[in-house]
């Protein structure tokens, strides 16, 4: 009897360990399944938000979802959002484009996205301003000899800049003080209100990564259009470069005719 009771205890413990192991495996499988379902639903929700700007709750009524969306809408978007937002898709058949671009491109070419923090770098602007200031000061009161015909559209801007010893010292001192004042104004990082919704930011980021798409203005004030690069190049060559009314042929026997499109050394750089 003692051996039988011992054998029964062993079988009972073995059965309990087996059941506990199977229960742990079942719990782990259920947890993995719940995590996978959660990831799938999150991905679907994110795609819906990217495509439509918001995701509604199927357990609520349409009016309840609309009230939630209106409550979550920023104040600036409610009072200053565009009313006539149009985007013309001029891409070739088969070219995939990011979703929900009409709400972004429909804002127009003059729309300037505002970042969360203002941290512009005035170095390039100050460098261009210095070149214009020094060049205009150097040529002030001087007569400019211009032998060739100046064509503004064919002009190539020169990188030449006068030396500091050719300029009055007061101009250099004033520019240095102006540069220090401007750098102090842009040194502090300032927080500002963004003028794009989250799904518009995602659309802008996805569009910035696409080098095969172009944003163009349509003729006759029809608004903004989206076109792929290859189609744009073909149409530009066909409509503008491959027509005798838009191009001028230069004869090879007149090499001097090319002087009208070369920049002159003595040409004053436009400000």
PDB file of C-alpha atoms in Angstrom:
ATOM      1  CA  UNK A   1       0.000   0.000   0.000  1.00  0.00           C
ATOM      2  CA  UNK A   2       2.835   2.392   0.725  1.00  0.00           C
ATOM      3  CA  UNK A   3       4.348   1.861  -2.717  1.00  0.00           C
ATOM      4  CA  UNK A   4       0.949   2.337  -4.346  1.00  0.00           C
ATOM      5  CA  UNK A   5       0.352   5.643  -2.508  1.00  0.00           C
ATOM      6  CA  UNK A   6       3.789   6.854  -3.499  1.00  0.00           C
ATOM      7  CA  UNK A   7       3.131   5.953  -7.121  1.00  0.00           C
ATOM      8  CA  UNK A   8      -0.204   7.816  -7.011  1.00  0.00           C
ATOM      9  CA  UNK A   9       1.411  10.934  -5.558  1.00  0.00           C
ATOM     10  CA  UNK A  10       4.055  10.852  -8.288  1.00  0.00           C
ATOM     11  CA  UNK A  11       1.440  10.462 -11.024  1.00  0.00           C
ATOM     12  CA  UNK A  12      -0.634  13.285  -9.522  1.00  0.00           C
ATOM     13  CA  UNK A  13       2.361  15.652  -9.374  1.00  0.00           C
ATOM     14  CA  UNK A  14       3.376  14.751 -12.914  1.00  0.00           C
ATOM     15  CA  UNK A  15      -0.142  15.451 -14.124  1.00  0.00           C
ATOM     16  CA  UNK A  16      -0.232  18.805 -12.306  1.00  0.00           C
ATOM     17  CA  UNK A  17       3.112  19.835 -13.807  1.00  0.00           C
ATOM     18  CA  UNK A  18       1.885  18.846 -17.267  1.00  0.00           C
ATOM     19  CA  UNK A  19      -1.354  20.798 -16.830  1.00  0.00           C
ATOM     20  CA  UNK A  20       0.514  23.836 -15.505  1.00  0.00           C
ATOM     21  CA  UNK A  21       2.949  23.705 -18.423  1.00  0.00           C
ATOM     22  CA  UNK A  22       0.101  23.465 -20.924  1.00  0.00           C
ATOM     23  CA  UNK A  23      -1.684  26.348 -19.168  1.00  0.00           C
ATOM     24  CA  UNK A  24       1.458  28.536 -19.341  1.00  0.00           C
ATOM     25  CA  UNK A  25       1.887  27.745 -23.027  1.00  0.00           C
ATOM     26  CA  UNK A  26      -1.768  28.605 -23.659  1.00  0.00           C
ATOM     27  CA  UNK A  27      -1.441  31.915 -21.793  1.00  0.00           C
ATOM     28  CA  UNK A  28       1.723  32.780 -23.735  1.00  0.00           C
ATOM     29  CA  UNK A  29      -0.002  31.975 -27.034  1.00  0.00           C
ATOM     30  CA  UNK A  30      -3.026  34.096 -26.055  1.00  0.00           C
ATOM     31  CA  UNK A  31      -0.762  37.006 -25.093  1.00  0.00           C
ATOM     32  CA  UNK A  32       1.129  36.764 -28.383  1.00  0.00           C
ATOM     33  CA  UNK A  33      -2.142  36.687 -30.287  1.00  0.00           C
ATOM     34  CA  UNK A  34      -3.492  39.732 -28.401  1.00  0.00           C
ATOM     35  CA  UNK A  35      -0.291  41.679 -29.063  1.00  0.00           C
ATOM     36  CA  UNK A  36      -0.404  40.806 -32.751  1.00  0.00           C
ATOM     37  CA  UNK A  37      -4.062  41.824 -33.023  1.00  0.00           C
ATOM     38  CA  UNK A  38      -3.271  45.079 -31.217  1.00  0.00           C
ATOM     39  CA  UNK A  39      -0.415  45.837 -33.639  1.00  0.00           C
ATOM     40  CA  UNK A  40      -2.609  45.059 -36.657  1.00  0.00           C
ATOM     41  CA  UNK A  41      -5.440  47.251 -35.393  1.00  0.00           C
ATOM     42  CA  UNK A  42      -2.979  50.036 -34.588  1.00  0.00           C
ATOM     43  CA  UNK A  43      -1.520  49.859 -38.091  1.00  0.00           C
ATOM     44  CA  UNK A  44      -5.012  49.961 -39.632  1.00  0.00           C
ATOM     45  CA  UNK A  45      -5.968  52.908 -37.442  1.00  0.00           C
ATOM     46  CA  UNK A  46      -2.798  54.753 -38.392  1.00  0.00           C
ATOM     47  CA  UNK A  47      -3.489  54.215 -42.097  1.00  0.00           C
ATOM     48  CA  UNK A  48      -7.041  55.500 -41.649  1.00  0.00           C
ATOM     49  CA  UNK A  49      -5.750  58.611 -39.857  1.00  0.00           C
ATOM     50  CA  UNK A  50      -3.198  59.223 -42.622  1.00  0.00           C
ATOM     51  CA  UNK A  51      -5.840  58.828 -45.318  1.00  0.00           C
ATOM     52  CA  UNK A  52      -8.772  60.655 -43.711  1.00  0.00           C
ATOM     53  CA  UNK A  53      -7.350  62.681 -40.839  1.00  0.00           C
ATOM     54  CA  UNK A  54      -9.220  60.831 -38.076  1.00  0.00           C
ATOM     55  CA  UNK A  55     -10.524  57.396 -37.111  1.00  0.00           C
ATOM     56  CA  UNK A  56     -14.070  56.980 -35.826  1.00  0.00           C
ATOM     57  CA  UNK A  57     -15.309  54.566 -33.189  1.00  0.00           C
ATOM     58  CA  UNK A  58     -17.676  51.947 -34.597  1.00  0.00           C
ATOM     59  CA  UNK A  59     -19.435  51.574 -31.242  1.00  0.00           C
ATOM     60  CA  UNK A  60     -20.558  55.240 -31.274  1.00  0.00           C
ATOM     61  CA  UNK A  61     -23.128  57.051 -33.387  1.00  0.00           C
ATOM     62  CA  UNK A  62     -22.067  59.278 -36.312  1.00  0.00           C
ATOM     63  CA  UNK A  63     -23.121  62.412 -34.408  1.00  0.00           C
ATOM     64  CA  UNK A  64     -21.066  61.335 -31.399  1.00  0.00           C
ATOM     65  CA  UNK A  65     -17.991  60.727 -33.604  1.00  0.00           C
ATOM     66  CA  UNK A  66     -18.509  64.105 -35.293  1.00  0.00           C
ATOM     67  CA  UNK A  67     -18.689  65.870 -31.933  1.00  0.00           C
ATOM     68  CA  UNK A  68     -15.474  64.157 -30.795  1.00  0.00           C
ATOM     69  CA  UNK A  69     -13.713  65.178 -34.011  1.00  0.00           C
ATOM     70  CA  UNK A  70     -14.957  68.768 -33.647  1.00  0.00           C
ATOM     71  CA  UNK A  71     -13.798  68.846 -30.035  1.00  0.00           C
ATOM     72  CA  UNK A  72     -10.307  67.630 -31.009  1.00  0.00           C
ATOM     73  CA  UNK A  73      -9.989  70.117 -33.874  1.00  0.00           C
ATOM     74  CA  UNK A  74      -7.536  72.984 -33.165  1.00  0.00           C
ATOM     75  CA  UNK A  75      -9.023  76.461 -32.922  1.00  0.00           C
ATOM     76  CA  UNK A  76      -6.814  77.890 -35.663  1.00  0.00           C
ATOM     77  CA  UNK A  77      -7.897  75.151 -38.078  1.00  0.00           C
ATOM     78  CA  UNK A  78     -11.583  75.760 -37.371  1.00  0.00           C
ATOM     79  CA  UNK A  79     -11.404  79.512 -38.102  1.00  0.00           C
ATOM     80  CA  UNK A  80      -8.673  79.689 -40.785  1.00  0.00           C
ATOM     81  CA  UNK A  81      -8.910  76.469 -42.803  1.00  0.00           C
ATOM     82  CA  UNK A  82      -9.191  76.625 -46.572  1.00  0.00           C
ATOM     83  CA  UNK A  83     -12.567  76.363 -48.275  1.00  0.00           C
ATOM     84  CA  UNK A  84     -11.623  75.826 -51.925  1.00  0.00           C
ATOM     85  CA  UNK A  85      -8.841  73.249 -51.796  1.00  0.00           C
ATOM     86  CA  UNK A  86      -8.228  71.529 -55.113  1.00  0.00           C
ATOM     87  CA  UNK A  87      -5.471  69.235 -56.341  1.00  0.00           C
ATOM     88  CA  UNK A  88      -5.177  68.080 -59.941  1.00  0.00           C
ATOM     89  CA  UNK A  89      -3.543  64.694 -60.381  1.00  0.00           C
ATOM     90  CA  UNK A  90      -1.574  64.917 -63.640  1.00  0.00           C
ATOM     91  CA  UNK A  91       0.555  61.827 -63.030  1.00  0.00           C
ATOM     92  CA  UNK A  92       0.774  59.018 -65.530  1.00  0.00           C
ATOM     93  CA  UNK A  93      -1.248  55.867 -65.047  1.00  0.00           C
ATOM     94  CA  UNK A  94       0.356  53.533 -62.566  1.00  0.00           C
ATOM     95  CA  UNK A  95       2.259  56.159 -60.545  1.00  0.00           C
ATOM     96  CA  UNK A  96       1.430  55.767 -56.857  1.00  0.00           C
ATOM     97  CA  UNK A  97       0.995  58.945 -54.831  1.00  0.00           C
ATOM     98  CA  UNK A  98       0.753  59.473 -51.054  1.00  0.00           C
ATOM     99  CA  UNK A  99      -2.756  59.517 -49.618  1.00  0.00           C
ATOM    100  CA  UNK A 100      -4.668  62.598 -48.512  1.00  0.00           C
ATOM    101  CA  UNK A 101      -2.513  65.041 -50.478  1.00  0.00           C
ATOM    102  CA  UNK A 102      -5.465  67.232 -51.452  1.00  0.00           C
ATOM    103  CA  UNK A 103      -5.686  68.682 -47.936  1.00  0.00           C
ATOM    104  CA  UNK A 104      -1.997  69.632 -48.147  1.00  0.00           C
ATOM    105  CA  UNK A 105      -1.402  70.579 -51.778  1.00  0.00           C
ATOM    106  CA  UNK A 106      -4.772  72.327 -51.917  1.00  0.00           C
ATOM    107  CA  UNK A 107      -3.364  74.976 -49.576  1.00  0.00           C
ATOM    108  CA  UNK A 108      -1.448  76.406 -52.549  1.00  0.00           C
ATOM    109  CA  UNK A 109       2.147  77.094 -53.498  1.00  0.00           C
ATOM    110  CA  UNK A 110       2.326  80.216 -51.307  1.00  0.00           C
ATOM    111  CA  UNK A 111       1.486  78.339 -48.118  1.00  0.00           C
ATOM    112  CA  UNK A 112       4.404  78.255 -45.665  1.00  0.00           C
ATOM    113  CA  UNK A 113       4.399  75.471 -43.036  1.00  0.00           C
ATOM    114  CA  UNK A 114       5.338  76.715 -39.583  1.00  0.00           C
ATOM    115  CA  UNK A 115       7.556  74.481 -37.474  1.00  0.00           C
ATOM    116  CA  UNK A 116       7.004  73.880 -33.784  1.00  0.00           C
ATOM    117  CA  UNK A 117      10.139  75.803 -32.866  1.00  0.00           C
ATOM    118  CA  UNK A 118      11.607  78.724 -34.788  1.00  0.00           C
ATOM    119  CA  UNK A 119      15.328  78.143 -35.288  1.00  0.00           C
ATOM    120  CA  UNK A 120      16.249  79.751 -38.631  1.00  0.00           C
ATOM    121  CA  UNK A 121      19.867  80.215 -39.584  1.00  0.00           C
ATOM    122  CA  UNK A 122      20.491  83.703 -41.045  1.00  0.00           C
ATOM    123  CA  UNK A 123      23.996  82.857 -42.294  1.00  0.00           C
ATOM    124  CA  UNK A 124      23.044  82.411 -45.976  1.00  0.00           C
ATOM    125  CA  UNK A 125      20.844  85.517 -45.966  1.00  0.00           C
ATOM    126  CA  UNK A 126      23.558  87.622 -44.314  1.00  0.00           C
ATOM    127  CA  UNK A 127      26.139  86.331 -46.801  1.00  0.00           C
ATOM    128  CA  UNK A 128      23.941  87.343 -49.743  1.00  0.00           C
ATOM    129  CA  UNK A 129      23.169  90.713 -48.145  1.00  0.00           C
ATOM    130  CA  UNK A 130      26.899  91.349 -47.608  1.00  0.00           C
ATOM    131  CA  UNK A 131      27.659  90.626 -51.251  1.00  0.00           C
ATOM    132  CA  UNK A 132      24.899  92.955 -52.457  1.00  0.00           C
ATOM    133  CA  UNK A 133      25.854  95.701 -50.007  1.00  0.00           C
ATOM    134  CA  UNK A 134      29.569  95.589 -50.803  1.00  0.00           C
ATOM    135  CA  UNK A 135      28.970  95.403 -54.565  1.00  0.00           C
ATOM    136  CA  UNK A 136      26.506  98.313 -54.614  1.00  0.00           C
ATOM    137  CA  UNK A 137      28.828 100.384 -52.419  1.00  0.00           C
ATOM    138  CA  UNK A 138      31.808  99.629 -54.668  1.00  0.00           C
ATOM    139  CA  UNK A 139      29.973 100.669 -57.858  1.00  0.00           C
ATOM    140  CA  UNK A 140      28.184 103.675 -56.338  1.00  0.00           C
ATOM    141  CA  UNK A 141      28.980 106.800 -58.377  1.00  0.00           C
ATOM    142  CA  UNK A 142      31.006 104.917 -61.004  1.00  0.00           C
ATOM    143  CA  UNK A 143      30.226 104.663 -64.672  1.00  0.00           C
ATOM    144  CA  UNK A 144      29.799 101.114 -65.922  1.00  0.00           C
ATOM    145  CA  UNK A 145      31.061 100.223 -69.405  1.00  0.00           C
ATOM    146  CA  UNK A 146      28.717  97.752 -71.009  1.00  0.00           C
ATOM    147  CA  UNK A 147      29.782  96.595 -74.455  1.00  0.00           C
ATOM    148  CA  UNK A 148      27.427  93.656 -74.920  1.00  0.00           C
ATOM    149  CA  UNK A 149      23.658  93.734 -74.847  1.00  0.00           C
ATOM    150  CA  UNK A 150      22.419  92.852 -71.366  1.00  0.00           C
ATOM    151  CA  UNK A 151      19.698  90.182 -71.353  1.00  0.00           C
ATOM    152  CA  UNK A 152      18.322  89.775 -67.791  1.00  0.00           C
ATOM    153  CA  UNK A 153      16.888  86.306 -68.424  1.00  0.00           C
ATOM    154  CA  UNK A 154      20.214  85.002 -69.746  1.00  0.00           C
ATOM    155  CA  UNK A 155      22.340  86.705 -67.085  1.00  0.00           C
ATOM    156  CA  UNK A 156      24.519  84.481 -64.902  1.00  0.00           C
ATOM    157  CA  UNK A 157      25.235  86.014 -61.511  1.00  0.00           C
ATOM    158  CA  UNK A 158      28.911  86.412 -60.719  1.00  0.00           C
ATOM    159  CA  UNK A 159      30.576  85.270 -57.498  1.00  0.00           C
ATOM    160  CA  UNK A 160      32.869  88.299 -57.482  1.00  0.00           C
ATOM    161  CA  UNK A 161      32.844  90.459 -54.384  1.00  0.00           C
ATOM    162  CA  UNK A 162      34.934  93.598 -53.717  1.00  0.00           C
ATOM    163  CA  UNK A 163      37.681  93.450 -51.131  1.00  0.00           C
ATOM    164  CA  UNK A 164      37.263  95.151 -47.795  1.00  0.00           C
ATOM    165  CA  UNK A 165      40.158  97.571 -48.436  1.00  0.00           C
ATOM    166  CA  UNK A 166      38.277  98.913 -51.463  1.00  0.00           C
ATOM    167  CA  UNK A 167      35.320  99.942 -49.285  1.00  0.00           C
ATOM    168  CA  UNK A 168      34.812 102.693 -46.704  1.00  0.00           C
ATOM    169  CA  UNK A 169      35.510 101.502 -43.140  1.00  0.00           C
ATOM    170  CA  UNK A 170      32.138 102.798 -41.958  1.00  0.00           C
ATOM    171  CA  UNK A 171      30.303 100.344 -44.244  1.00  0.00           C
ATOM    172  CA  UNK A 172      32.241  97.403 -42.831  1.00  0.00           C
ATOM    173  CA  UNK A 173      31.656  98.488 -39.221  1.00  0.00           C
ATOM    174  CA  UNK A 174      27.942  98.982 -39.791  1.00  0.00           C
ATOM    175  CA  UNK A 175      27.626  95.572 -41.422  1.00  0.00           C
ATOM    176  CA  UNK A 176      29.439  93.879 -38.509  1.00  0.00           C
ATOM    177  CA  UNK A 177      27.134  95.542 -35.967  1.00  0.00           C
ATOM    178  CA  UNK A 178      24.092  94.617 -38.041  1.00  0.00           C
ATOM    179  CA  UNK A 179      25.247  90.983 -38.225  1.00  0.00           C
ATOM    180  CA  UNK A 180      25.714  90.762 -34.453  1.00  0.00           C
ATOM    181  CA  UNK A 181      22.256  92.230 -33.806  1.00  0.00           C
ATOM    182  CA  UNK A 182      20.572  89.816 -36.231  1.00  0.00           C
ATOM    183  CA  UNK A 183      22.378  86.781 -34.778  1.00  0.00           C
ATOM    184  CA  UNK A 184      21.241  87.759 -31.267  1.00  0.00           C
ATOM    185  CA  UNK A 185      17.622  87.908 -32.430  1.00  0.00           C
ATOM    186  CA  UNK A 186      17.785  84.435 -33.999  1.00  0.00           C
ATOM    187  CA  UNK A 187      19.841  82.841 -31.248  1.00  0.00           C
ATOM    188  CA  UNK A 188      16.917  82.148 -28.928  1.00  0.00           C
ATOM    189  CA  UNK A 189      14.757  79.143 -29.775  1.00  0.00           C
ATOM    190  CA  UNK A 190      11.137  80.309 -29.820  1.00  0.00           C
ATOM    191  CA  UNK A 191       8.052  78.149 -29.645  1.00  0.00           C
ATOM    192  CA  UNK A 192       5.344  78.894 -32.196  1.00  0.00           C
ATOM    193  CA  UNK A 193       2.005  77.445 -33.152  1.00  0.00           C
ATOM    194  CA  UNK A 194       2.054  74.937 -35.987  1.00  0.00           C
ATOM    195  CA  UNK A 195      -0.327  75.458 -38.910  1.00  0.00           C
ATOM    196  CA  UNK A 196      -0.519  71.835 -40.088  1.00  0.00           C
ATOM    197  CA  UNK A 197      -2.561  68.972 -38.720  1.00  0.00           C
ATOM    198  CA  UNK A 198      -0.823  65.693 -37.803  1.00  0.00           C
ATOM    199  CA  UNK A 199      -2.002  63.843 -40.911  1.00  0.00           C
ATOM    200  CA  UNK A 200      -0.911  66.803 -43.073  1.00  0.00           C
ATOM    201  CA  UNK A 201       2.562  66.599 -41.523  1.00  0.00           C
ATOM    202  CA  UNK A 202       2.731  62.900 -42.378  1.00  0.00           C
ATOM    203  CA  UNK A 203       1.636  63.658 -45.938  1.00  0.00           C
ATOM    204  CA  UNK A 204       4.316  66.349 -46.212  1.00  0.00           C
ATOM    205  CA  UNK A 205       7.005  64.001 -44.899  1.00  0.00           C
ATOM    206  CA  UNK A 206       6.033  61.240 -47.323  1.00  0.00           C
ATOM    207  CA  UNK A 207       5.941  63.740 -50.195  1.00  0.00           C
ATOM    208  CA  UNK A 208       9.385  65.089 -49.315  1.00  0.00           C
ATOM    209  CA  UNK A 209      10.857  61.617 -49.787  1.00  0.00           C
ATOM    210  CA  UNK A 210       9.427  61.275 -53.293  1.00  0.00           C
ATOM    211  CA  UNK A 211      11.957  62.635 -55.780  1.00  0.00           C
ATOM    212  CA  UNK A 212       9.853  61.441 -58.727  1.00  0.00           C
ATOM    213  CA  UNK A 213       6.940  63.847 -58.041  1.00  0.00           C
ATOM    214  CA  UNK A 214       6.621  67.583 -58.675  1.00  0.00           C
ATOM    215  CA  UNK A 215       4.156  70.184 -57.378  1.00  0.00           C
ATOM    216  CA  UNK A 216       3.235  72.643 -60.139  1.00  0.00           C
ATOM    217  CA  UNK A 217       0.809  75.488 -60.751  1.00  0.00           C
ATOM    218  CA  UNK A 218      -1.853  74.812 -63.374  1.00  0.00           C
ATOM    219  CA  UNK A 219      -2.754  77.313 -66.085  1.00  0.00           C
ATOM    220  CA  UNK A 220      -5.749  79.668 -65.903  1.00  0.00           C
ATOM    221  CA  UNK A 221      -5.685  79.755 -62.087  1.00  0.00           C
ATOM    222  CA  UNK A 222      -6.976  76.208 -61.802  1.00  0.00           C
ATOM    223  CA  UNK A 223      -4.948  75.596 -58.655  1.00  0.00           C
ATOM    224  CA  UNK A 224      -2.104  73.284 -57.751  1.00  0.00           C
ATOM    225  CA  UNK A 225      -1.286  70.054 -59.541  1.00  0.00           C
ATOM    226  CA  UNK A 226       0.754  66.938 -58.912  1.00  0.00           C
ATOM    227  CA  UNK A 227       2.767  65.444 -61.770  1.00  0.00           C
ATOM    228  CA  UNK A 228       5.536  62.890 -62.045  1.00  0.00           C
ATOM    229  CA  UNK A 229       8.960  64.052 -63.177  1.00  0.00           C
ATOM    230  CA  UNK A 230       9.140  62.033 -66.404  1.00  0.00           C
ATOM    231  CA  UNK A 231       5.777  63.328 -67.632  1.00  0.00           C
ATOM    232  CA  UNK A 232       6.794  66.882 -66.740  1.00  0.00           C
ATOM    233  CA  UNK A 233      10.043  66.623 -68.724  1.00  0.00           C
ATOM    234  CA  UNK A 234       8.267  65.156 -71.756  1.00  0.00           C
ATOM    235  CA  UNK A 235       5.599  67.857 -71.760  1.00  0.00           C
ATOM    236  CA  UNK A 236       8.129  70.642 -71.189  1.00  0.00           C
ATOM    237  CA  UNK A 237      10.212  69.481 -74.155  1.00  0.00           C
ATOM    238  CA  UNK A 238       7.177  68.978 -76.384  1.00  0.00           C
ATOM    239  CA  UNK A 239       5.375  72.244 -75.523  1.00  0.00           C
ATOM    240  CA  UNK A 240       8.328  74.628 -75.074  1.00  0.00           C
ATOM    241  CA  UNK A 241      11.649  73.301 -76.378  1.00  0.00           C
ATOM    242  CA  UNK A 242      10.521  71.439 -79.479  1.00  0.00           C
ATOM    243  CA  UNK A 243       8.619  74.332 -81.087  1.00  0.00           C
ATOM    244  CA  UNK A 244      10.125  77.051 -83.341  1.00  0.00           C
ATOM    245  CA  UNK A 245       8.000  79.742 -81.669  1.00  0.00           C
ATOM    246  CA  UNK A 246       9.636  79.193 -78.266  1.00  0.00           C
ATOM    247  CA  UNK A 247      13.299  78.686 -79.226  1.00  0.00           C
ATOM    248  CA  UNK A 248      15.826  80.612 -81.292  1.00  0.00           C
ATOM    249  CA  UNK A 249      18.421  78.828 -83.418  1.00  0.00           C
ATOM    250  CA  UNK A 250      21.896  80.393 -83.404  1.00  0.00           C
ATOM    251  CA  UNK A 251      23.834  80.057 -86.650  1.00  0.00           C
ATOM    252  CA  UNK A 252      27.257  78.432 -86.420  1.00  0.00           C
ATOM    253  CA  UNK A 253      28.692  81.058 -88.776  1.00  0.00           C
ATOM    254  CA  UNK A 254      28.013  83.811 -86.223  1.00  0.00           C
ATOM    255  CA  UNK A 255      30.063  83.016 -83.123  1.00  0.00           C
ATOM    256  CA  UNK A 256      29.710  86.621 -81.900  1.00  0.00           C
ATOM    257  CA  UNK A 257      26.003  86.048 -81.338  1.00  0.00           C
ATOM    258  CA  UNK A 258      26.874  83.998 -78.269  1.00  0.00           C
ATOM    259  CA  UNK A 259      28.319  87.052 -76.566  1.00  0.00           C
ATOM    260  CA  UNK A 260      24.802  88.270 -75.779  1.00  0.00           C
ATOM    261  CA  UNK A 261      24.192  85.338 -73.460  1.00  0.00           C
ATOM    262  CA  UNK A 262      27.574  85.395 -71.679  1.00  0.00           C
ATOM    263  CA  UNK A 263      27.838  87.493 -68.524  1.00  0.00           C
ATOM    264  CA  UNK A 264      30.075  90.510 -68.870  1.00  0.00           C
ATOM    265  CA  UNK A 265      32.973  91.037 -66.496  1.00  0.00           C
ATOM    266  CA  UNK A 266      32.032  94.680 -66.050  1.00  0.00           C
ATOM    267  CA  UNK A 267      28.328  94.055 -65.657  1.00  0.00           C
ATOM    268  CA  UNK A 268      27.014  95.248 -62.348  1.00  0.00           C
ATOM    269  CA  UNK A 269      25.552  92.477 -60.240  1.00  0.00           C
ATOM    270  CA  UNK A 270      21.836  93.086 -59.715  1.00  0.00           C
ATOM    271  CA  UNK A 271      20.810  93.628 -56.115  1.00  0.00           C
TER     272      UNK A 271
END
